Amino acid sequence: MQLLKAKKFDTRFEVLSATLKLFSEKGFFRTSMQDISAEASVSIGSIYHHFKNKEVIAKALYDMLLDSMTAQTQLCLDTEESFRASCKRLIRYFFEVAEQQPHALKFLLYARHQEFLPNHPAICQAKPFELLIVAAKEAIASGELRDVDPVIVVSSTFGGPMRLMLMKVDGVMDVPIEACFDASWECIWRGISR
Amino acid sequence: MQLLKAKKFDTRFEVLSATLKLFSEKGFFRTSMQDISAEASVSIGSIYHHFKNKEVIAKALYDMLLDSMTAQTQLCLDTEESFRASCKRLIRYFFEVAEQQPHALKFLLYARHQEFLPNHPAICQAKPFELLIVAAKEAIASGELRDVDPVIVVSSTFGGPMRLMLMKVDGVMDVPIEACFDASWECIWRGISR
DNA sequence: GTCTATATTCGGATAGAC
DNA sequence: GTCTATCCGAATATAGAC
């Protein structure tokens, strides 16, 4: 599933797509409107017709990607029966995104937003994180997990995989990230399971 | 131990100290030389006398903090006898820094460097990480840890605590981070130990 | 809706006195 | 070594034609 959705082949999409690539490569501040214009083959005037300013492009992009992540998280939690199964599936999904849409994941993970979207909540206050906290709480109540603070459960569960994903999107990992899944998951599950 | 060392009460130190605060609050690009000048109570001309440009300040800061981290990592690995004891001590140390010198940790963790120090190695290629990989390898050989890829061991060990540290420096954690230590460590150790 | 040309601001960096 | 005053380029954003 593509995180960045092409409703139709329109200017708006071209701009967002080009911007995502540039931001993840060079960052928000090193990317000029000129750059975006060139990469998207859309004039600066047109860009400003669709987006009030550069920050608005960033915000549109961020919201879109985060919404996809939230939807996917919700889906995994709703579809699977156990916390274990939900997390396994979700991490598998994240790994897939890291492999196939590294730009999107890098943009999202690198929490640069803090810098270019001032007074925006930190990523750890975002929706997916909160959904997982709730799910962890339930899994503790049901006895699936040991009785540990849910925040620590979620950090322990996703902290390791996130390090691996960062390595992947930074180009430091030469093997496919899927190769890390089993070993990584075993560490996680031994850590949090009852 | 202070990560930012005051050799003497000199201009250079004043600038670095002010810059650390501003960068961690507003980021590299939103901090102007004007801002630094005001915060440090040092004229712009003087700043440029000591540092060629803004990037050089950032790099000096980054190197200084990373060197401290490397030294501390080395110390823990040299002093303690087991991988387990080394990591416990190191994470305790990190937590302490998160609590007492959040600016320093935030600057270091937020890997914004990628953006303002182009073609600089990602944090996961930095010295402390490499030291830990080697140590993990040895601990596997000695039978202290299960036979898991050392990269995964290190990610699993520090991934969780790093999430917690980020929450702390982002002001999202209201309790002292030390309160998380025992539970977090138990998850880690169950995950990686033999 | 898209484009080109242009205005205006901002901030990094320098010159040169003390 | 420190300071003030100033330069100048870059990039955001706009105006207005098509």
Short mmCIF file of C-alpha atoms (C1' of nucleotides) in Angstrom, two decimals:
data_model
loop_
_atom_site.label_atom_id
_atom_site.label_comp_id
_atom_site.label_asym_id
_atom_site.label_seq_id
_atom_site.Cartn_x
_atom_site.Cartn_y
_atom_site.Cartn_z
CA MET A 1 0.00 0.00 0.00
CA GLN A 2 1.35 3.36 -0.98
CA LEU A 3 1.61 5.83 1.85
CA LEU A 4 1.41 8.70 -0.57
CA LYS A 5 -1.83 8.49 -2.44
CA ALA A 6 -2.30 9.65 -6.02
CA LYS A 7 -5.92 10.64 -6.17
CA LYS A 8 -5.35 11.65 -9.73
CA PHE A 9 -2.37 12.66 -11.74
CA ASP A 10 -2.53 16.26 -10.71
CA THR A 11 -0.22 19.09 -9.82
CA ARG A 12 -0.89 18.73 -6.15
CA PHE A 13 0.27 15.17 -6.18
CA GLU A 14 3.33 15.94 -8.27
CA VAL A 15 4.37 18.59 -5.80
CA LEU A 16 3.86 16.39 -2.77
CA SER A 17 5.71 13.54 -4.35
CA ALA A 18 8.67 15.68 -5.37
CA THR A 19 8.75 17.34 -1.99
CA LEU A 20 8.78 14.03 -0.16
CA LYS A 21 11.81 12.93 -2.11
CA LEU A 22 13.68 16.18 -1.61
CA PHE A 23 12.83 16.57 2.07
CA SER A 24 13.96 13.06 2.87
CA GLU A 25 17.19 13.58 0.96
CA LYS A 26 18.13 17.11 1.90
CA GLY A 27 15.74 18.12 4.61
CA PHE A 28 13.20 20.89 4.81
CA PHE A 29 15.54 23.85 5.07
CA ARG A 30 17.97 22.82 2.40
CA THR A 31 15.15 22.29 -0.06
CA SER A 32 14.15 25.50 -1.82
CA MET A 33 10.93 26.16 -3.65
CA GLN A 34 13.13 26.30 -6.73
CA ASP A 35 14.20 22.73 -6.06
CA ILE A 36 10.63 21.56 -5.67
CA SER A 37 9.61 23.38 -8.81
CA ALA A 38 12.36 21.69 -10.79
CA GLU A 39 11.82 18.22 -9.35
CA ALA A 40 8.08 18.34 -9.86
CA SER A 41 8.25 20.12 -13.23
CA VAL A 42 5.73 22.59 -11.96
CA SER A 43 6.28 26.33 -11.84
CA ILE A 44 6.71 28.15 -8.58
CA GLY A 45 3.58 30.15 -9.23
CA SER A 46 1.55 26.97 -9.57
CA ILE A 47 2.94 25.57 -6.37
CA TYR A 48 1.90 28.68 -4.51
CA HIS A 49 -1.51 28.41 -6.08
CA HIS A 50 -1.98 25.05 -4.36
CA PHE A 51 -0.07 25.58 -1.14
CA LYS A 52 0.13 28.76 0.87
CA ASN A 53 3.79 28.25 1.68
CA LYS A 54 6.49 25.65 2.19
CA GLU A 55 5.38 24.76 5.68
CA VAL A 56 1.93 23.95 4.41
CA ILE A 57 3.42 21.47 1.97
CA ALA A 58 5.34 19.85 4.80
CA LYS A 59 2.29 19.68 6.97
CA ALA A 60 0.13 18.18 4.22
CA LEU A 61 2.78 15.56 3.66
CA TYR A 62 3.20 14.80 7.32
CA ASP A 63 -0.53 14.49 7.94
CA MET A 64 -0.98 12.22 4.95
CA LEU A 65 1.79 9.86 5.96
CA LEU A 66 0.82 9.82 9.61
CA ASP A 67 -2.79 9.12 8.72
CA SER A 68 -1.72 6.11 6.67
CA MET A 69 0.33 4.84 9.57
CA THR A 70 -2.53 5.34 11.96
CA ALA A 71 -4.91 3.50 9.67
CA GLN A 72 -2.50 0.61 9.33
CA THR A 73 -1.98 0.45 13.08
CA GLN A 74 -5.70 0.46 13.67
CA LEU A 75 -6.16 -2.25 11.06
CA CYS A 76 -3.57 -4.53 12.65
CA LEU A 77 -5.05 -4.06 16.10
CA ASP A 78 -8.59 -4.69 14.85
CA THR A 79 -7.86 -7.65 12.63
CA GLU A 80 -5.50 -9.70 14.75
CA GLU A 81 -6.65 -11.32 17.94
CA SER A 82 -3.62 -10.91 20.14
CA PHE A 83 -1.21 -8.11 20.95
CA ARG A 84 1.51 -10.43 19.79
CA ALA A 85 -0.03 -10.99 16.37
CA SER A 86 -0.86 -7.30 15.94
CA CYS A 87 2.66 -6.18 16.69
CA LYS A 88 4.27 -8.81 14.53
CA ARG A 89 2.13 -7.78 11.63
CA LEU A 90 2.70 -4.10 12.23
CA ILE A 91 6.46 -4.45 12.42
CA ARG A 92 6.43 -6.55 9.27
CA TYR A 93 4.53 -3.76 7.62
CA PHE A 94 6.98 -1.11 8.85
CA PHE A 95 9.88 -3.16 7.55
CA GLU A 96 8.20 -3.40 4.19
CA VAL A 97 7.76 0.35 4.05
CA ALA A 98 11.40 0.86 5.06
CA GLU A 99 12.42 -1.32 2.17
CA GLN A 100 10.07 -0.07 -0.49
CA GLN A 101 9.26 3.51 0.41
CA PRO A 102 12.32 4.65 2.29
CA HIS A 103 11.66 8.31 1.50
CA ALA A 104 8.30 8.17 3.23
CA LEU A 105 9.61 6.38 6.27
CA LYS A 106 12.65 8.56 6.59
CA PHE A 107 10.56 11.69 6.45
CA LEU A 108 8.25 10.35 9.09
CA LEU A 109 10.82 8.87 11.42
CA TYR A 110 13.34 11.61 11.40
CA ALA A 111 11.09 13.74 13.52
CA ARG A 112 12.57 16.72 11.82
CA HIS A 113 9.05 18.00 12.09
CA GLN A 114 9.99 19.30 15.47
CA GLU A 115 12.15 21.78 13.68
CA PHE A 116 10.05 22.77 10.73
CA LEU A 117 6.63 22.31 12.26
CA PRO A 118 7.04 24.22 15.49
CA ASN A 119 4.66 23.53 18.31
CA HIS A 120 3.66 20.27 16.70
CA PRO A 121 3.34 17.27 19.00
CA ALA A 122 6.34 14.98 19.22
CA ILE A 123 6.01 11.72 17.34
CA CYS A 124 5.61 9.81 20.60
CA GLN A 125 2.39 11.71 21.24
CA ALA A 126 1.01 10.80 17.85
CA LYS A 127 -2.02 8.65 17.27
CA PRO A 128 -0.35 5.31 16.41
CA PHE A 129 1.64 5.44 19.62
CA GLU A 130 -1.47 6.08 21.64
CA LEU A 131 -3.38 3.25 20.02
CA LEU A 132 -0.56 0.91 20.91
CA ILE A 133 -0.51 2.05 24.51
CA VAL A 134 -4.18 1.24 24.85
CA ALA A 135 -3.71 -2.15 23.22
CA ALA A 136 -0.79 -2.92 25.53
CA LYS A 137 -2.90 -2.02 28.52
CA GLU A 138 -5.57 -4.48 27.41
CA ALA A 139 -3.03 -7.19 26.77
CA ILE A 140 -1.69 -6.76 30.27
CA ALA A 141 -5.19 -6.97 31.71
CA SER A 142 -5.92 -10.10 29.73
CA GLY A 143 -2.71 -11.70 30.97
CA GLU A 144 -1.03 -11.91 27.59
CA LEU A 145 1.78 -9.64 28.77
CA ARG A 146 3.57 -9.27 32.07
CA ASP A 147 2.43 -6.43 34.27
CA VAL A 148 4.72 -3.68 33.05
CA ASP A 149 3.97 -0.01 32.45
CA PRO A 150 2.37 0.10 28.96
CA VAL A 151 4.64 2.93 27.90
CA ILE A 152 7.63 0.73 28.59
CA VAL A 153 6.00 -2.18 26.80
CA VAL A 154 5.49 -0.13 23.67
CA SER A 155 8.98 1.39 23.83
CA SER A 156 10.49 -2.04 24.28
CA THR A 157 8.45 -3.45 21.44
CA PHE A 158 9.09 -0.82 18.82
CA GLY A 159 12.39 0.69 19.96
CA GLY A 160 14.56 -2.06 18.52
CA PRO A 161 12.80 -2.32 15.16
CA MET A 162 12.87 1.45 14.83
CA ARG A 163 16.65 1.45 15.20
CA LEU A 164 16.82 -1.14 12.44
CA MET A 165 14.48 0.84 10.21
CA LEU A 166 16.60 3.94 10.68
CA MET A 167 19.66 2.00 9.65
CA LYS A 168 17.84 0.82 6.57
CA VAL A 169 16.59 4.21 5.43
CA ASP A 170 20.00 5.73 6.17
CA GLY A 171 21.53 3.18 3.82
CA VAL A 172 23.67 1.58 6.52
CA MET A 173 22.07 -1.83 6.28
CA ASP A 174 23.09 -3.84 3.27
CA VAL A 175 20.87 -6.89 3.79
CA PRO A 176 17.10 -6.70 3.26
CA ILE A 177 15.60 -5.65 6.53
CA GLU A 178 13.20 -8.60 6.47
CA ALA A 179 16.22 -10.73 7.29
CA CYS A 180 16.25 -9.14 10.74
CA PHE A 181 12.65 -9.81 11.54
CA ASP A 182 12.74 -13.18 13.26
CA ALA A 183 15.70 -12.47 15.51
CA SER A 184 14.44 -9.03 16.39
CA TRP A 185 11.00 -10.30 17.18
CA GLU A 186 12.32 -13.06 19.40
CA CYS A 187 14.15 -10.49 21.52
CA ILE A 188 11.00 -8.42 21.79
CA TRP A 189 8.68 -11.23 22.69
CA ARG A 190 10.97 -12.81 25.26
CA GLY A 191 11.16 -9.37 26.80
CA ILE A 192 7.51 -8.52 27.12
CA SER A 193 5.60 -11.81 27.20
CA ARG A 194 4.36 -13.40 30.36
CA MET B 1 29.91 14.58 34.38
CA GLN B 2 29.20 17.51 32.13
CA LEU B 3 29.12 16.68 28.46
CA LEU B 4 29.98 20.25 27.58
CA LYS B 5 33.24 21.12 29.19
CA ALA B 6 34.16 24.59 30.41
CA LYS B 7 37.90 24.68 29.99
CA LYS B 8 37.82 28.22 31.20
CA PHE B 9 35.21 30.92 31.25
CA ASP B 10 35.93 32.09 27.74
CA THR B 11 34.09 33.33 24.72
CA ARG B 12 34.36 30.05 22.93
CA PHE B 13 32.62 28.26 25.73
CA GLU B 14 29.93 30.89 26.05
CA VAL B 15 29.15 30.55 22.37
CA LEU B 16 29.02 26.76 22.43
CA SER B 17 26.85 26.74 25.50
CA ALA B 18 24.39 29.26 24.10
CA THR B 19 24.32 27.46 20.79
CA LEU B 20 23.57 24.12 22.39
CA LYS B 21 20.59 25.58 24.14
CA LEU B 22 19.25 27.32 21.06
CA PHE B 23 19.83 24.42 18.69
CA SER B 24 18.11 21.98 20.96
CA GLU B 25 15.17 24.34 21.39
CA LYS B 26 14.74 25.74 17.91
CA GLY B 27 17.03 23.72 15.71
CA PHE B 28 19.95 24.71 13.57
CA PHE B 29 18.13 26.57 10.84
CA ARG B 30 15.79 28.54 13.03
CA THR B 31 18.68 29.77 15.12
CA SER B 32 20.34 32.82 13.60
CA MET B 33 23.78 34.14 14.40
CA GLN B 34 21.91 37.07 15.90
CA ASP B 35 20.20 34.70 18.30
CA ILE B 36 23.49 33.14 19.32
CA SER B 37 25.06 36.54 19.75
CA ALA B 38 22.26 37.65 22.04
CA GLU B 39 22.06 34.44 24.06
CA ALA B 40 25.82 34.30 24.59
CA SER B 41 26.23 38.05 25.09
CA VAL B 42 29.02 38.03 22.55
CA SER B 43 29.09 40.12 19.41
CA ILE B 44 28.71 38.56 16.01
CA GLY B 45 32.18 39.68 15.04
CA SER B 46 33.65 37.84 18.00
CA ILE B 47 31.77 34.69 17.18
CA TYR B 48 33.18 34.73 13.67
CA HIS B 49 36.61 35.30 15.11
CA HIS B 50 36.36 31.95 16.88
CA PHE B 51 34.29 29.96 14.41
CA LYS B 52 34.50 30.12 10.66
CA ASN B 53 30.73 29.82 10.24
CA LYS B 54 27.58 28.41 11.79
CA GLU B 55 28.22 24.88 10.60
CA VAL B 56 31.58 24.88 12.32
CA ILE B 57 29.90 25.71 15.61
CA ALA B 58 27.51 22.84 15.12
CA LYS B 59 30.30 20.48 14.24
CA ALA B 60 32.40 21.50 17.25
CA LEU B 61 29.41 20.90 19.46
CA TYR B 62 28.58 17.57 17.90
CA ASP B 63 32.14 16.31 18.10
CA MET B 64 32.47 17.38 21.70
CA LEU B 65 29.29 15.65 22.80
CA LEU B 66 29.93 12.54 20.78
CA ASP B 67 33.45 12.27 22.16
CA SER B 68 32.08 12.39 25.69
CA MET B 69 29.62 9.66 24.84
CA THR B 70 32.32 7.55 23.28
CA ALA B 71 34.56 7.96 26.32
CA GLN B 72 31.75 6.99 28.64
CA THR B 73 30.90 3.95 26.55
CA GLN B 74 34.52 2.89 26.50
CA LEU B 75 34.75 3.37 30.23
CA CYS B 76 31.71 1.22 30.92
CA LEU B 77 32.96 -1.54 28.67
CA ASP B 78 36.44 -1.45 30.19
CA THR B 79 35.41 -1.22 33.81
CA GLU B 80 32.60 -3.73 34.05
CA GLU B 81 33.21 -7.39 33.58
CA SER B 82 30.11 -8.45 31.70
CA PHE B 83 28.12 -7.12 28.76
CA ARG B 84 25.18 -7.07 31.09
CA ALA B 85 26.87 -4.87 33.66
CA SER B 86 28.33 -2.57 31.01
CA CYS B 87 24.98 -1.97 29.36
CA LYS B 88 23.15 -1.46 32.63
CA ARG B 89 25.65 1.15 33.67
CA LEU B 90 25.64 2.82 30.30
CA ILE B 91 21.88 3.07 30.15
CA ARG B 92 21.84 4.43 33.70
CA TYR B 93 24.30 7.03 32.56
CA PHE B 94 22.21 7.93 29.51
CA PHE B 95 19.13 8.29 31.66
CA GLU B 96 21.02 10.60 33.96
CA VAL B 97 22.06 12.77 31.05
CA ALA B 98 18.48 12.82 29.76
CA GLU B 99 17.38 14.08 33.13
CA GLN B 100 20.10 16.58 33.88
CA GLN B 101 21.39 17.76 30.52
CA PRO B 102 18.40 17.39 28.24
CA HIS B 103 19.71 19.99 25.80
CA ALA B 104 22.85 17.98 25.19
CA LEU B 105 21.02 14.72 24.75
CA LYS B 106 18.35 16.19 22.56
CA PHE B 107 20.91 17.74 20.28
CA LEU B 108 22.75 14.46 20.00
CA LEU B 109 19.78 12.15 19.65
CA TYR B 110 17.73 14.13 17.24
CA ALA B 111 20.11 13.27 14.46
CA ARG B 112 19.25 16.56 12.92
CA HIS B 113 22.91 16.52 12.04
CA GLN B 114 21.92 14.68 8.94
CA GLU B 115 20.35 17.87 7.79
CA PHE B 116 22.83 20.48 8.89
CA LEU B 117 25.98 18.41 8.65
CA PRO B 118 25.61 16.98 5.20
CA ASN B 119 27.63 13.91 4.29
CA HIS B 120 28.19 13.23 7.95
CA PRO B 121 27.87 9.62 9.09
CA ALA B 122 24.52 8.62 10.54
CA ILE B 123 24.47 8.23 14.31
CA CYS B 124 24.30 4.46 13.97
CA GLN B 125 27.71 4.50 12.32
CA ALA B 126 29.22 6.50 15.15
CA LYS B 127 31.92 5.25 17.46
CA PRO B 128 29.81 4.30 20.51
CA PHE B 129 27.61 2.11 18.39
CA GLU B 130 30.60 0.35 16.92
CA LEU B 131 32.16 -0.25 20.33
CA LEU B 132 28.94 -1.85 21.45
CA ILE B 133 28.77 -4.11 18.42
CA VAL B 134 32.24 -5.44 19.18
CA ALA B 135 31.35 -5.96 22.82
CA ALA B 136 28.18 -7.79 21.85
CA LYS B 137 30.16 -10.04 19.56
CA GLU B 138 32.46 -10.97 22.41
CA ALA B 139 29.56 -11.57 24.77
CA ILE B 140 28.04 -13.94 22.26
CA ALA B 141 31.32 -15.77 21.87
CA SER B 142 31.69 -16.09 25.63
CA GLY B 143 28.20 -17.49 25.94
CA GLU B 144 26.78 -14.60 27.92
CA LEU B 145 24.28 -13.81 25.18
CA ARG B 146 22.31 -15.96 22.79
CA ASP B 147 23.70 -16.31 19.32
CA VAL B 148 21.99 -13.39 17.60
CA ASP B 149 23.38 -10.95 15.06
CA PRO B 150 25.26 -8.36 17.16
CA VAL B 151 23.57 -5.50 15.30
CA ILE B 152 20.23 -6.83 16.42
CA VAL B 153 21.50 -7.32 19.94
CA VAL B 154 22.59 -3.70 20.17
CA SER B 155 19.40 -2.40 18.56
CA SER B 156 17.32 -4.46 20.93
CA THR B 157 19.34 -3.32 23.91
CA PHE B 158 19.33 0.41 23.27
CA GLY B 159 16.26 0.88 21.11
CA GLY B 160 13.79 0.82 23.98
CA PRO B 161 15.76 3.11 26.30
CA MET B 162 16.32 5.53 23.45
CA ARG B 163 12.57 5.85 22.92
CA LEU B 164 12.22 6.63 26.61
CA MET B 165 15.03 9.17 26.51
CA LEU B 166 13.40 10.89 23.56
CA MET B 167 10.16 11.12 25.47
CA LYS B 168 12.02 12.63 28.39
CA VAL B 169 13.87 15.27 26.42
CA ASP B 170 10.71 16.08 24.49
CA GLY B 171 8.99 16.79 27.77
CA VAL B 172 6.41 14.05 27.32
CA MET B 173 7.45 12.03 30.36
CA ASP B 174 6.37 13.48 33.66
CA VAL B 175 8.01 10.98 35.97
CA PRO B 176 11.78 10.90 36.45
CA ILE B 177 13.18 8.61 33.80
CA GLU B 178 15.07 6.60 36.42
CA ALA B 179 11.69 5.23 37.42
CA CYS B 180 11.64 3.35 34.10
CA PHE B 181 15.01 1.76 34.49
CA ASP B 182 14.23 -1.54 36.18
CA ALA B 183 11.24 -2.48 34.05
CA SER B 184 12.97 -1.43 30.85
CA TRP B 185 16.09 -3.34 31.72
CA GLU B 186 14.15 -6.49 32.53
CA CYS B 187 12.58 -6.45 29.07
CA ILE B 188 15.99 -5.99 27.50
CA TRP B 189 17.74 -8.68 29.44
CA ARG B 190 15.02 -11.29 29.02
CA GLY B 191 15.25 -10.54 25.33
CA ILE B 192 18.95 -10.92 24.76
CA SER B 193 20.29 -13.16 27.53
CA ARG B 194 20.97 -16.83 27.10
"C1'" DG C 1 -4.74 26.80 -13.29
"C1'" DT C 2 -0.24 27.78 -14.97
"C1'" DC C 3 3.37 30.57 -16.00
"C1'" DT C 4 7.43 34.46 -15.83
"C1'" DA C 5 9.32 38.19 -13.80
"C1'" DT C 6 10.15 40.66 -9.87
"C1'" DA C 7 10.03 42.63 -5.18
"C1'" DT C 8 11.36 42.25 -0.44
"C1'" DT C 9 13.10 40.34 3.41
"C1'" DC C 10 16.36 37.94 6.09
"C1'" DG C 11 20.46 36.32 7.72
"C1'" DG C 12 25.17 34.75 6.93
"C1'" DA C 13 29.40 36.70 6.52
"C1'" DT C 14 32.99 40.56 6.19
"C1'" DA C 15 35.62 45.02 6.87
"C1'" DG C 16 37.87 47.59 9.60
"C1'" DA C 17 38.04 50.59 13.97
"C1'" DC C 18 39.39 50.11 18.67
"C1'" DG D 1 40.07 39.67 20.81
"C1'" DT D 2 35.95 42.33 20.61
"C1'" DC D 3 32.96 45.34 18.60
"C1'" DT D 4 29.65 48.06 14.99
"C1'" DA D 5 28.22 48.82 10.63
"C1'" DT D 6 27.46 47.05 6.33
"C1'" DC D 7 27.33 44.17 2.29
"C1'" DC D 8 25.30 40.83 -0.54
"C1'" DG D 9 23.30 36.66 -1.98
"C1'" DA D 10 19.59 33.50 -1.64
"C1'" DA D 11 15.04 32.22 -1.35
"C1'" DT D 12 10.27 33.14 -0.15
"C1'" DA D 13 6.43 35.01 -1.83
"C1'" DT D 14 3.66 38.04 -4.98
"C1'" DA D 15 1.84 40.42 -9.16
"C1'" DG D 16 -0.17 40.00 -13.07
"C1'" DA D 17 -0.24 38.16 -18.02
"C1'" DC D 18 -2.03 34.24 -20.50
#
